[in-house]
Coordinates of N, CA, C and O in Angstrom, one line a residue:
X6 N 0.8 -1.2 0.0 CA 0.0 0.0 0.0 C 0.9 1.3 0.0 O 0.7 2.2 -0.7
X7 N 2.0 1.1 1.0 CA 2.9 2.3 0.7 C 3.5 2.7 -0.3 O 3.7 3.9 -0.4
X8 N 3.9 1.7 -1.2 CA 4.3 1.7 -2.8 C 3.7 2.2 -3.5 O 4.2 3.1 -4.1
X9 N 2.2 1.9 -3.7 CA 1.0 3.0 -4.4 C 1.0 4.0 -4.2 O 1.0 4.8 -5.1
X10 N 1.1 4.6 -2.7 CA 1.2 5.9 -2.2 C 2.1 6.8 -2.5 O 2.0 8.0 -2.8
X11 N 3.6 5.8 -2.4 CA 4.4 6.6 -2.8 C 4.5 7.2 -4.1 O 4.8 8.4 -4.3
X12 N 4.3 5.8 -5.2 CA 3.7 5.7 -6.8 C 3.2 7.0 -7.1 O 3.6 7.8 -7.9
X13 N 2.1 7.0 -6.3 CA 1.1 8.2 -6.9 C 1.5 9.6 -6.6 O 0.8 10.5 -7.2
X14 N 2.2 10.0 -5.8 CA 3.1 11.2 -5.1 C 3.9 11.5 -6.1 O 4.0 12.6 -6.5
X15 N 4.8 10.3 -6.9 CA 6.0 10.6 -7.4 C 5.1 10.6 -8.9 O 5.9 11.2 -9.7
X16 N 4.5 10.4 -9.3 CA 3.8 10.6 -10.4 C 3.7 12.0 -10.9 O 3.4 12.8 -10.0
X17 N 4.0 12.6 -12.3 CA 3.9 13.8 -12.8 C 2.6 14.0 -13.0 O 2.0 13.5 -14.0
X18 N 2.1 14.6 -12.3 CA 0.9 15.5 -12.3 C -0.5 15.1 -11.1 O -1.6 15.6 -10.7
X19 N 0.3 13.9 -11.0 CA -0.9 13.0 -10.3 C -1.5 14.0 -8.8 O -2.6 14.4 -8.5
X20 N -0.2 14.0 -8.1 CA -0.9 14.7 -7.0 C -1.2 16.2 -6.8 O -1.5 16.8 -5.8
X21 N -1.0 16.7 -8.5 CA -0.9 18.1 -8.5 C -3.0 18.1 -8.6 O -3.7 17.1 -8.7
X22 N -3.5 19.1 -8.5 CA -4.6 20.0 -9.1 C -5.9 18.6 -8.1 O -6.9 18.0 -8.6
X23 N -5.3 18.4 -6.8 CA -6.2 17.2 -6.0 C -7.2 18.5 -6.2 O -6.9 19.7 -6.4
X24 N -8.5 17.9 -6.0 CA -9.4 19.1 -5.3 C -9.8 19.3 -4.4 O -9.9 18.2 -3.8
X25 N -10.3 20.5 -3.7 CA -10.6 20.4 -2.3 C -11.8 19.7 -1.9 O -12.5 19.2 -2.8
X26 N -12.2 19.6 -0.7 CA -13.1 18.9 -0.6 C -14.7 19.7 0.1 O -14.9 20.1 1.2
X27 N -15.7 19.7 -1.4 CA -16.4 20.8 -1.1 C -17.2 20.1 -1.9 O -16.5 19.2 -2.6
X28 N -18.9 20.1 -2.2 CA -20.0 19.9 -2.3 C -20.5 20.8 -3.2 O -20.4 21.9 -2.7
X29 N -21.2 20.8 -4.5 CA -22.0 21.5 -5.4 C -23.5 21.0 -5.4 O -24.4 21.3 -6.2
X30 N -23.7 20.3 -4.1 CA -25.2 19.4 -3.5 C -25.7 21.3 -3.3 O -25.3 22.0 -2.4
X31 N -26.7 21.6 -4.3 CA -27.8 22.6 -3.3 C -27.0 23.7 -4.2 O -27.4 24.7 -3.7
X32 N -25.9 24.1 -5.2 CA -26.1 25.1 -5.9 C -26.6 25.5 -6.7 O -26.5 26.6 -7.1
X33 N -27.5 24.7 -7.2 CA -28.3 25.1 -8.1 C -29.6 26.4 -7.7 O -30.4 27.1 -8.4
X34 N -29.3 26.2 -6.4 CA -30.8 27.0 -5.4 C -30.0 28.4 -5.1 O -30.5 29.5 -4.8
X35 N -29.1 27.9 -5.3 CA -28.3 30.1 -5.1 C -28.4 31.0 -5.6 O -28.1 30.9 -6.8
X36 N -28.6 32.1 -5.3 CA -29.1 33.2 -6.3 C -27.9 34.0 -6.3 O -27.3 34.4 -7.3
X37 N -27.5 34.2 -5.4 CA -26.1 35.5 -5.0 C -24.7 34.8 -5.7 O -24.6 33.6 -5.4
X38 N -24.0 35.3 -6.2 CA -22.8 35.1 -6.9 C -23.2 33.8 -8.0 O -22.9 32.7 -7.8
X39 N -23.9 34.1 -9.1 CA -24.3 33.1 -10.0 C -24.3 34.0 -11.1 O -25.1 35.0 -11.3
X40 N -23.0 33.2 -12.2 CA -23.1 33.6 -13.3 C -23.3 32.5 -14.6 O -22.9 31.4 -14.7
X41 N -24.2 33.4 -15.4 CA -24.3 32.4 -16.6 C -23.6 32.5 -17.5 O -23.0 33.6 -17.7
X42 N -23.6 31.3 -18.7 CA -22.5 31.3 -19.6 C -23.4 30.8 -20.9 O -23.8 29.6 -20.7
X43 N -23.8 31.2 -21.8 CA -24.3 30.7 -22.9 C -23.8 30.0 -24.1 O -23.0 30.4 -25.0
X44 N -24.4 28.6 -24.0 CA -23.4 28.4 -25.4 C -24.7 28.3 -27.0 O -25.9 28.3 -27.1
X45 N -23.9 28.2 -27.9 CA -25.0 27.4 -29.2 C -25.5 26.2 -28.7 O -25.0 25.5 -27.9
X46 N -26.8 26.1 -29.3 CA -27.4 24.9 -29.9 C -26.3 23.9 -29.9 O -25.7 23.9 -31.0
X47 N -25.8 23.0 -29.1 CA -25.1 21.5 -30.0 C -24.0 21.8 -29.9 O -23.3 21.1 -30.6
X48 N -23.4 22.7 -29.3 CA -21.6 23.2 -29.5 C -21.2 23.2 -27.5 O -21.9 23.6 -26.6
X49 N -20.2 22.9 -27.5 CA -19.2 23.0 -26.2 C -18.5 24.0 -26.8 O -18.2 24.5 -25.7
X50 N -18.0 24.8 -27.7 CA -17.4 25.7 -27.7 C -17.6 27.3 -27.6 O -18.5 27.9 -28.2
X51 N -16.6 28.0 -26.6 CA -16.9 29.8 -25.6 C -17.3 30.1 -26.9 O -17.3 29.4 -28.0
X52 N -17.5 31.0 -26.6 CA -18.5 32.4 -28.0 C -17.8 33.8 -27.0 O -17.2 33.6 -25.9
X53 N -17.9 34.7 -27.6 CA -17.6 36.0 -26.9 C -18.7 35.9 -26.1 O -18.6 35.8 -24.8
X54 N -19.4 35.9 -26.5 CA -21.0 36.2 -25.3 C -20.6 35.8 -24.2 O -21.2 36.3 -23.2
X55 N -19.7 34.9 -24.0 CA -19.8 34.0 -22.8 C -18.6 34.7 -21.6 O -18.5 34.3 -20.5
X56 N -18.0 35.6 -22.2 CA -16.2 36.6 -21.6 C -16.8 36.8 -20.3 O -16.5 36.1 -19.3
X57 N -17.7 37.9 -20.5 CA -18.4 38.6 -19.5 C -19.0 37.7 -18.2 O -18.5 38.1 -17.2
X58 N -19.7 36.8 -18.2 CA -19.5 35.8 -17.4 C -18.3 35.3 -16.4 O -18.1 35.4 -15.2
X59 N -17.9 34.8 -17.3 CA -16.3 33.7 -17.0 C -15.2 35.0 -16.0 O -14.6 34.9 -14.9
X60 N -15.6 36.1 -17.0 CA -14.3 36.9 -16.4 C -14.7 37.5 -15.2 O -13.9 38.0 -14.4
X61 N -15.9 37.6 -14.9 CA -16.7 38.2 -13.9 C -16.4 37.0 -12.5 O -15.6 37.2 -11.6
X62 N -17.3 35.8 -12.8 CA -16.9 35.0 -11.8 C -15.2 34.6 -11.4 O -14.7 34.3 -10.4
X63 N -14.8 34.8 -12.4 CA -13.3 34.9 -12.3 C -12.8 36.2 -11.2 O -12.0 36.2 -10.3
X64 N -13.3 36.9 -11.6 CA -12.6 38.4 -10.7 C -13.4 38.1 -9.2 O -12.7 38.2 -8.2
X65 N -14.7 37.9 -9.3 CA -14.6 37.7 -7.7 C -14.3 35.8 -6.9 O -14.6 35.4 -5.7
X66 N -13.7 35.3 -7.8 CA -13.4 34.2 -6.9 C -11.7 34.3 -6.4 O -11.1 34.0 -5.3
X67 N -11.2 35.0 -7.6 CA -10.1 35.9 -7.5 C -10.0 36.4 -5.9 O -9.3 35.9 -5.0
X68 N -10.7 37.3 -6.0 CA -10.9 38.9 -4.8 C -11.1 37.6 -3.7 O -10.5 37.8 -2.7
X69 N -11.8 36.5 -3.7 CA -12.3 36.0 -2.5 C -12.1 34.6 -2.4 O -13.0 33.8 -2.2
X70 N -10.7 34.4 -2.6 CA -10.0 33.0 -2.6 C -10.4 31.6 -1.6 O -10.2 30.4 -1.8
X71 N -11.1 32.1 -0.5 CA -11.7 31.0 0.8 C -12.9 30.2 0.2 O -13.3 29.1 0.6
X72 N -13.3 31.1 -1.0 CA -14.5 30.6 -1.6 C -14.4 29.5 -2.8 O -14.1 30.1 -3.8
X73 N -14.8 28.1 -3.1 CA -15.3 27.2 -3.8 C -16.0 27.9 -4.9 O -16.5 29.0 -4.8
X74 N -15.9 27.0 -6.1 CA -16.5 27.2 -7.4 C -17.4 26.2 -7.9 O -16.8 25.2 -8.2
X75 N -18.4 26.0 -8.1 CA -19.3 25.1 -8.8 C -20.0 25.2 -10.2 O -21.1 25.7 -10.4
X76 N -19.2 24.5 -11.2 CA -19.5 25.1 -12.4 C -20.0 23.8 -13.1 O -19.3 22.9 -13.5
X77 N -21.9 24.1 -13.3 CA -23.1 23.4 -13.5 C -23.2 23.5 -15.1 O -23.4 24.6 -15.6
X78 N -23.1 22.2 -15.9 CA -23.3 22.0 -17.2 C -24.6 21.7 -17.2 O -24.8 20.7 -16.6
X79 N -25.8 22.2 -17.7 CA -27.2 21.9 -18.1 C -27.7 20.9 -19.2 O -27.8 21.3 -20.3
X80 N -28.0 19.5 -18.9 CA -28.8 18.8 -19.8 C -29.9 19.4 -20.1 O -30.4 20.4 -19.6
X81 N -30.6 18.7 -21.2 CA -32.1 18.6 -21.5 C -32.3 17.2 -21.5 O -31.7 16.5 -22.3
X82 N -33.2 16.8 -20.5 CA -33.3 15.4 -20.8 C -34.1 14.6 -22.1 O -34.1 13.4 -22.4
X83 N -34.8 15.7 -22.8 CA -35.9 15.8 -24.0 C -35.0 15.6 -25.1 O -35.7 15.2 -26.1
X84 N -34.1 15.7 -25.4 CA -32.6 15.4 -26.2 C -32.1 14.3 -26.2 O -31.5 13.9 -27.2
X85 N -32.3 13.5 -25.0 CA -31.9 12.4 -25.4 C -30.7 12.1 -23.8 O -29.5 12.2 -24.0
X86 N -31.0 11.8 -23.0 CA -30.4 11.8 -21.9 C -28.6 11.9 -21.6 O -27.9 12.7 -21.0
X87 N -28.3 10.8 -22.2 CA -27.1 10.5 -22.5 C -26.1 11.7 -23.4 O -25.0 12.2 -23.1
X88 N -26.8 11.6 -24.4 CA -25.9 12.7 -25.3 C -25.6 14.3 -24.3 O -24.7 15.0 -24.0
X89 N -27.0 14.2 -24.2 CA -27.4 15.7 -23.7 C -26.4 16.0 -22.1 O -25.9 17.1 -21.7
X90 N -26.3 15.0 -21.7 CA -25.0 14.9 -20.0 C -23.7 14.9 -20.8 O -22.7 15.2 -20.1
X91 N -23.6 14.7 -21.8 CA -21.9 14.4 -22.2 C -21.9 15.6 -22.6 O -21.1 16.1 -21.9
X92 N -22.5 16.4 -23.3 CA -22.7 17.5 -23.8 C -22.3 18.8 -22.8 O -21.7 19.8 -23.1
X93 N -23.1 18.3 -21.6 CA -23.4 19.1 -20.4 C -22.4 19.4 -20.1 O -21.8 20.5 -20.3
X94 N -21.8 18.0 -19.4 CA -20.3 18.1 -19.3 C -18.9 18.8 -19.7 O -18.1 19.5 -19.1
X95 N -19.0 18.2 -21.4 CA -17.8 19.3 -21.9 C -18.2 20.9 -21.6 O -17.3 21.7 -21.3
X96 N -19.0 21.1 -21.6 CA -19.6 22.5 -21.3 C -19.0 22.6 -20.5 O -18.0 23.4 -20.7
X97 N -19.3 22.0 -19.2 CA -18.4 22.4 -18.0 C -17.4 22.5 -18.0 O -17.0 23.4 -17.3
X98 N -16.4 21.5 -18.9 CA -14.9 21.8 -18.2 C -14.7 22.7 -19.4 O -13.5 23.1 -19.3
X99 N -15.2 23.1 -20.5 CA -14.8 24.3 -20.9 C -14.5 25.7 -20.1 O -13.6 26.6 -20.2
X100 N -15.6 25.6 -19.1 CA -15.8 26.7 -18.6 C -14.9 27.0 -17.4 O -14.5 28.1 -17.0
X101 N -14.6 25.4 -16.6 CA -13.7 25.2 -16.1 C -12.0 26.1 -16.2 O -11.3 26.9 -15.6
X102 N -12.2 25.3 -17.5 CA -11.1 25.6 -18.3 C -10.7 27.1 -18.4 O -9.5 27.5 -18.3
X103 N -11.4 27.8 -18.7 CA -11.2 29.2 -19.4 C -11.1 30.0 -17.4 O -10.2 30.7 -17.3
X104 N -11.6 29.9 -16.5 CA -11.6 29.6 -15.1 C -9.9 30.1 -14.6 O -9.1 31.1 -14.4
X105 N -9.9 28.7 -14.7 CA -8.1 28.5 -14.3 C -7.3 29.2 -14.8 O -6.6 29.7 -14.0
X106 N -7.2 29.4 -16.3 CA -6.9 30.2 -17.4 C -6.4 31.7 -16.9 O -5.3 32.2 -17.0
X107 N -8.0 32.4 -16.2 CA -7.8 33.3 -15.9 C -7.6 33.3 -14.4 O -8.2 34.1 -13.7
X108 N -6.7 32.5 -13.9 CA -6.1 32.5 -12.5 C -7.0 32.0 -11.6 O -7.2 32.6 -10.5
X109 N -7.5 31.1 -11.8 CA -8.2 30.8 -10.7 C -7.5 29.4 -10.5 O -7.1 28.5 -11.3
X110 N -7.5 29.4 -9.2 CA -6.5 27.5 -9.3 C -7.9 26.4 -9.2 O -9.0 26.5 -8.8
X111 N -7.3 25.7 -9.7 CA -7.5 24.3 -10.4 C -8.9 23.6 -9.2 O -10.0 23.2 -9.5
X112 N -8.2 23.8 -8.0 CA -8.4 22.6 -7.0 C -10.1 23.4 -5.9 O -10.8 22.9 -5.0
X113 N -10.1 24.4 -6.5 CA -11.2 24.9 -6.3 C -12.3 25.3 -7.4 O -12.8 26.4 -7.5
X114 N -12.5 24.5 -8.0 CA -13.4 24.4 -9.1 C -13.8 23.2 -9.2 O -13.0 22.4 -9.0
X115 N -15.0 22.7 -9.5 CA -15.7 21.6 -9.4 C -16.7 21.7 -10.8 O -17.7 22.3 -10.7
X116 N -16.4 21.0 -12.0 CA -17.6 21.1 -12.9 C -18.4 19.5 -12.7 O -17.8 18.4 -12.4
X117 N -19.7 19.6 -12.8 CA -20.6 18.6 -13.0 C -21.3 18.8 -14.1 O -21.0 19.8 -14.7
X118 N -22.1 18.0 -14.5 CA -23.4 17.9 -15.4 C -24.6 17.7 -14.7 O -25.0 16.6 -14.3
X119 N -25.2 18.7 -14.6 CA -27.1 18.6 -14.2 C -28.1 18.2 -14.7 O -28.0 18.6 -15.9
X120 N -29.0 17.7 -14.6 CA -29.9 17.3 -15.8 C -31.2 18.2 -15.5 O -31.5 18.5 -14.4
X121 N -31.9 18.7 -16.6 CA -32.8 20.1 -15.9 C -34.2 19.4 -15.9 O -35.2 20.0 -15.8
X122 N -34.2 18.7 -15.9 CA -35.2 18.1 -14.7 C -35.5 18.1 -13.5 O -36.6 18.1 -12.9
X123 N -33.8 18.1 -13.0 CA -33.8 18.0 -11.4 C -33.5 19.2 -10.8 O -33.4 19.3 -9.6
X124 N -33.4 20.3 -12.1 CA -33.1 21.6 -11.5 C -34.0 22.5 -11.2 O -34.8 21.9 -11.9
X125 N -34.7 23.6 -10.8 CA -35.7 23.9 -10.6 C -35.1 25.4 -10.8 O -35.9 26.3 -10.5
X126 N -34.1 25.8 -11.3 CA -33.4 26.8 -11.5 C -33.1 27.0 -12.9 O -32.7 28.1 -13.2
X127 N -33.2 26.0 -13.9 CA -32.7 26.3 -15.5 C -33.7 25.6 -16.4 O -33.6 24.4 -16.7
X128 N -34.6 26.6 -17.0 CA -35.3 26.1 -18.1 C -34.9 26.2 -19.5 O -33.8 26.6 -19.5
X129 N -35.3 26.0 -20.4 CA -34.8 26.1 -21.8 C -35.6 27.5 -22.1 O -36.8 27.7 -22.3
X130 N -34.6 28.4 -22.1 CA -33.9 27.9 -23.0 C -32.0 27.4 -21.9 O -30.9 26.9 -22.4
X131 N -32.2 27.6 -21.2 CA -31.3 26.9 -19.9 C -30.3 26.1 -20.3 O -29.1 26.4 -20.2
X132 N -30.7 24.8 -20.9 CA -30.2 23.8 -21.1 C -29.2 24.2 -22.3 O -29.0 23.2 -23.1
X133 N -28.5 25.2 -22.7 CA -28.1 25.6 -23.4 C -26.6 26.4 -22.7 O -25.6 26.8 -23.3
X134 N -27.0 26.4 -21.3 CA -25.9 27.1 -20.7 C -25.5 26.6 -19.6 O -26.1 25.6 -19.2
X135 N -24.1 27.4 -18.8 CA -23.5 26.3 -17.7 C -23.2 27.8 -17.2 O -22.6 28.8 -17.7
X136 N -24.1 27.3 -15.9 CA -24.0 28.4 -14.7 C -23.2 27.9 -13.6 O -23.3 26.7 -13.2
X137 N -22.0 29.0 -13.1 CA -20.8 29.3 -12.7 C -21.6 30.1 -11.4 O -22.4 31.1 -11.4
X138 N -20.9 29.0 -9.9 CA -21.7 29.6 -8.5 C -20.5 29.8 -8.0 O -19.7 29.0 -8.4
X139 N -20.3 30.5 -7.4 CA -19.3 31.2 -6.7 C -20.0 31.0 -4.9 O -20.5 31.9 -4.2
X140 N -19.8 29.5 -4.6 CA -19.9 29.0 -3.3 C -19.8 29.9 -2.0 O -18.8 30.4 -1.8
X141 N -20.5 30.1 -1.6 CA -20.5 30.9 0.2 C -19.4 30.5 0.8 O -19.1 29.5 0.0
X142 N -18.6 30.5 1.5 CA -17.5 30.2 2.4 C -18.0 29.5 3.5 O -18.9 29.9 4.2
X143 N -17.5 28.3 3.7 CA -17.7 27.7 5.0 C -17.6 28.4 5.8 O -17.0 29.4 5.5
X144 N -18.0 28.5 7.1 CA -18.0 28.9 8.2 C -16.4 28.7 8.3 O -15.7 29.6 7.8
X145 N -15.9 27.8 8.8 CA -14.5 27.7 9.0 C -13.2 28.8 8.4 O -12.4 29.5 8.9
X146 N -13.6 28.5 7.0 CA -12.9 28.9 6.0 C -13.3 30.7 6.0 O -12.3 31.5 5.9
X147 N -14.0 31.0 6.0 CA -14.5 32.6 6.2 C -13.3 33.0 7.7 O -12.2 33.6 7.6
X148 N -13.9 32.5 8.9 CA -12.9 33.2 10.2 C -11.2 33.4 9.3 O -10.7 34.5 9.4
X149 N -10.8 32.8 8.7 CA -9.4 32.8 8.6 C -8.7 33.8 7.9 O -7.5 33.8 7.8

């Protein structure tokens, strides 16, 4: 077991970009620090439309480093379940992506895929976009 351990330590890249350990359970229900990001019809790839967003949650996760990122890719489940979550997804770590890019570290960013069914926060045209929450601070994490 110590050999794996060690294994995976000495590994290039492995134990870089771990993530912290934080929950995107219940961001969908946040209204304060929530930005959206628009994409096309059928495409994972940014558009300009989308700057303003990214760079915004970027500047205040920036300014307020104690704070977690949850960055929600939107299915349509009427699409076709499967496609529409893979879909969701790349969304997300696009957005991820462009995130880190602009200085945000790695290990505080969290993308998922939602399905808007279960969301009670994103209608269609919704399912089109991946909204970026800028997490409250733990209690803990806030005193410091």
């Amino acid at each position: 077991m110590r050999r794996i351990l060690a294994l995976a330590l000495l590994w290039p890249g492995l134990a870089l970009g771990q993530p912290r350990e934080f929950s995107c359970v219940g961001a969908e229900a946040l209204e304060d620090d929530v930005f959206a990001v628009p994409f096309q019809q059928g495409s994972d790839r940014l558009r300009d439309v989308a700057r303003s967003g990214i760079e915004a949650a970027a500047a205040l996760a920036k300014a307020e480093p104690h704070r977690n990122i949850c960055v929600l890719g939107h299915a349509d489940r009427r699409l076709g379940a499967e496609s529409s979550t893979q879909l969701a997804a790349r969304r997300a770590r696009a957005v991820s992506q462009a995130l880190s890019e602009r200085g945000v570290e790695r290990d505080r960013i969290r993308a998922e895929a939602r399905v808007t069914a279960f969301s009670g926060r994103v209608q269609e045209p919704g399912a089109r976009a991946v909204t970026i929450v800028v997490m409250p601070a733990a209690p803990r994490e806030a005193q410091r």
